[in-house]
Amino acid sequence: MEVLFVSHKFPPSTGGMENQCYQLVTGMEKKCKVHRLIFDNKGSKLLFFLTLIRKIRKTCKEHPGINIIHFNDALIAGFCSFMKLTEMNYSRKPLIIQLL
């Protein structure tokens, strides 16, 4: 199984959500192949979101073995809902939303 994790909350930012996301991703790396689309706090967070669809498409094309796309928080969940309701989910991969 291959999972694409998408999040804008990840270390080096600090906080509970960042820690939870880090633990989830590193834990899953022990069980399966993991790909990451993570905001790295370099540049604009708005630009990260505006280019996210293109980055997801590119990553899925480069790694056709990705089975699941995992969105890690409520803000990403809104994006995920838009993606699910439109033809943006061209890959027809399951989309997972995690709300804490």
mmCIF file of C-alpha atoms in Angstrom:
data_model
loop_
_atom_site.group_PDB
_atom_site.id
_atom_site.type_symbol
_atom_site.label_atom_id
_atom_site.label_comp_id
_atom_site.label_asym_id
_atom_site.label_seq_id
_atom_site.Cartn_x
_atom_site.Cartn_y
_atom_site.Cartn_z
ATOM 1 C CA MET A 1 0.000 0.000 0.000
ATOM 2 C CA GLU A 2 1.124 3.552 -0.766
ATOM 3 C CA VAL A 3 -0.306 6.631 0.941
ATOM 4 C CA LEU A 4 -0.009 10.294 -0.015
ATOM 5 C CA PHE A 5 -0.176 12.498 3.101
ATOM 6 C CA VAL A 6 -1.235 16.115 2.537
ATOM 7 C CA SER A 7 -0.887 18.619 5.385
ATOM 8 C CA HIS A 8 0.059 22.179 6.197
ATOM 9 C CA LYS A 9 0.692 21.281 9.857
ATOM 10 C CA PHE A 10 4.014 19.504 10.300
ATOM 11 C CA PRO A 11 7.326 20.128 12.077
ATOM 12 C CA PRO A 12 9.331 22.338 12.234
ATOM 13 C CA SER A 13 6.119 24.165 13.205
ATOM 14 C CA THR A 14 5.218 23.299 16.775
ATOM 15 C CA GLY A 15 1.913 22.308 18.278
ATOM 16 C CA GLY A 16 -0.349 19.375 18.947
ATOM 17 C CA MET A 17 -1.570 18.958 15.369
ATOM 18 C CA GLU A 18 1.965 19.149 14.032
ATOM 19 C CA ASN A 19 3.116 16.498 16.490
ATOM 20 C CA GLN A 20 0.128 14.262 15.716
ATOM 21 C CA CYS A 21 0.760 14.521 11.977
ATOM 22 C CA TYR A 22 4.457 13.780 12.427
ATOM 23 C CA GLN A 23 3.699 10.708 14.569
ATOM 24 C CA LEU A 24 1.116 9.448 12.070
ATOM 25 C CA VAL A 25 3.352 9.876 9.028
ATOM 26 C CA THR A 26 6.478 8.411 10.618
ATOM 27 C CA GLY A 27 4.448 5.547 12.082
ATOM 28 C CA MET A 28 2.885 4.756 8.706
ATOM 29 C CA GLU A 29 6.328 4.803 7.090
ATOM 30 C CA LYS A 30 7.069 1.664 9.113
ATOM 31 C CA LYS A 31 4.024 -0.086 7.630
ATOM 32 C CA CYS A 32 3.849 1.103 4.024
ATOM 33 C CA LYS A 33 5.329 3.430 1.437
ATOM 34 C CA VAL A 34 4.538 7.061 2.240
ATOM 35 C CA HIS A 35 4.654 10.143 0.029
ATOM 36 C CA ARG A 36 4.329 13.634 1.516
ATOM 37 C CA LEU A 37 2.935 16.948 0.335
ATOM 38 C CA ILE A 38 3.733 19.024 3.393
ATOM 39 C CA PHE A 39 3.914 22.802 3.793
ATOM 40 C CA ASP A 40 7.492 23.451 4.892
ATOM 41 C CA ASN A 41 6.979 27.008 6.209
ATOM 42 C CA LYS A 42 9.071 28.326 3.343
ATOM 43 C CA GLY A 43 7.073 30.701 1.224
ATOM 44 C CA SER A 44 3.390 31.470 1.222
ATOM 45 C CA LYS A 45 0.826 29.141 2.763
ATOM 46 C CA LEU A 46 -1.706 30.578 0.293
ATOM 47 C CA LEU A 47 0.543 29.557 -2.593
ATOM 48 C CA PHE A 48 0.808 26.065 -1.070
ATOM 49 C CA PHE A 49 -2.992 25.728 -1.204
ATOM 50 C CA LEU A 50 -3.342 27.309 -4.651
ATOM 51 C CA THR A 51 -0.855 24.854 -6.158
ATOM 52 C CA LEU A 52 -1.988 21.805 -4.194
ATOM 53 C CA ILE A 53 -4.220 20.249 -6.865
ATOM 54 C CA ARG A 54 -1.394 20.410 -9.394
ATOM 55 C CA LYS A 55 1.056 18.930 -6.879
ATOM 56 C CA ILE A 56 -1.343 16.094 -6.006
ATOM 57 C CA ARG A 57 -1.855 15.266 -9.688
ATOM 58 C CA LYS A 58 1.884 15.336 -10.345
ATOM 59 C CA THR A 59 2.683 13.146 -7.337
ATOM 60 C CA CYS A 60 -0.005 10.595 -8.261
ATOM 61 C CA LYS A 61 1.258 10.501 -11.845
ATOM 62 C CA GLU A 62 4.875 10.032 -10.717
ATOM 63 C CA HIS A 63 3.845 7.346 -8.200
ATOM 64 C CA PRO A 64 0.947 5.362 -9.713
ATOM 65 C CA GLY A 65 1.057 2.918 -6.794
ATOM 66 C CA ILE A 66 -0.527 5.489 -4.447
ATOM 67 C CA ASN A 67 -3.726 3.877 -3.143
ATOM 68 C CA ILE A 68 -4.978 6.522 -0.698
ATOM 69 C CA ILE A 69 -4.741 10.295 -0.354
ATOM 70 C CA HIS A 70 -4.872 11.350 3.332
ATOM 71 C CA PHE A 71 -5.784 14.951 4.217
ATOM 72 C CA ASN A 72 -4.788 15.671 7.804
ATOM 73 C CA ASP A 73 -6.900 18.565 9.134
ATOM 74 C CA ALA A 74 -10.117 20.569 8.874
ATOM 75 C CA LEU A 75 -8.784 23.195 6.462
ATOM 76 C CA ILE A 76 -7.497 20.508 4.144
ATOM 77 C CA ALA A 77 -10.862 18.739 4.600
ATOM 78 C CA GLY A 78 -12.630 21.666 2.936
ATOM 79 C CA PHE A 79 -10.252 21.383 0.024
ATOM 80 C CA CYS A 80 -10.780 17.630 -0.032
ATOM 81 C CA SER A 81 -14.562 18.069 -0.188
ATOM 82 C CA PHE A 82 -14.168 20.326 -3.212
ATOM 83 C CA MET A 83 -11.838 17.817 -4.821
ATOM 84 C CA LYS A 84 -14.205 14.918 -4.121
ATOM 85 C CA LEU A 85 -17.270 16.751 -5.458
ATOM 86 C CA THR A 86 -15.600 17.708 -8.711
ATOM 87 C CA GLU A 87 -13.672 15.854 -11.321
ATOM 88 C CA MET A 88 -10.463 16.936 -9.562
ATOM 89 C CA ASN A 89 -10.219 13.423 -8.150
ATOM 90 C CA TYR A 90 -9.261 12.209 -11.591
ATOM 91 C CA SER A 91 -7.339 9.308 -10.107
ATOM 92 C CA ARG A 92 -10.431 7.911 -8.354
ATOM 93 C CA LYS A 93 -8.275 7.155 -5.323
ATOM 94 C CA PRO A 94 -9.950 7.038 -1.894
ATOM 95 C CA LEU A 95 -9.673 10.368 -0.089
ATOM 96 C CA ILE A 96 -9.325 10.219 3.704
ATOM 97 C CA ILE A 97 -10.088 13.250 5.893
ATOM 98 C CA GLN A 98 -8.830 13.326 9.465
ATOM 99 C CA LEU A 99 -10.606 15.685 11.852
ATOM 100 C CA LEU A 100 -9.396 16.071 15.418
#
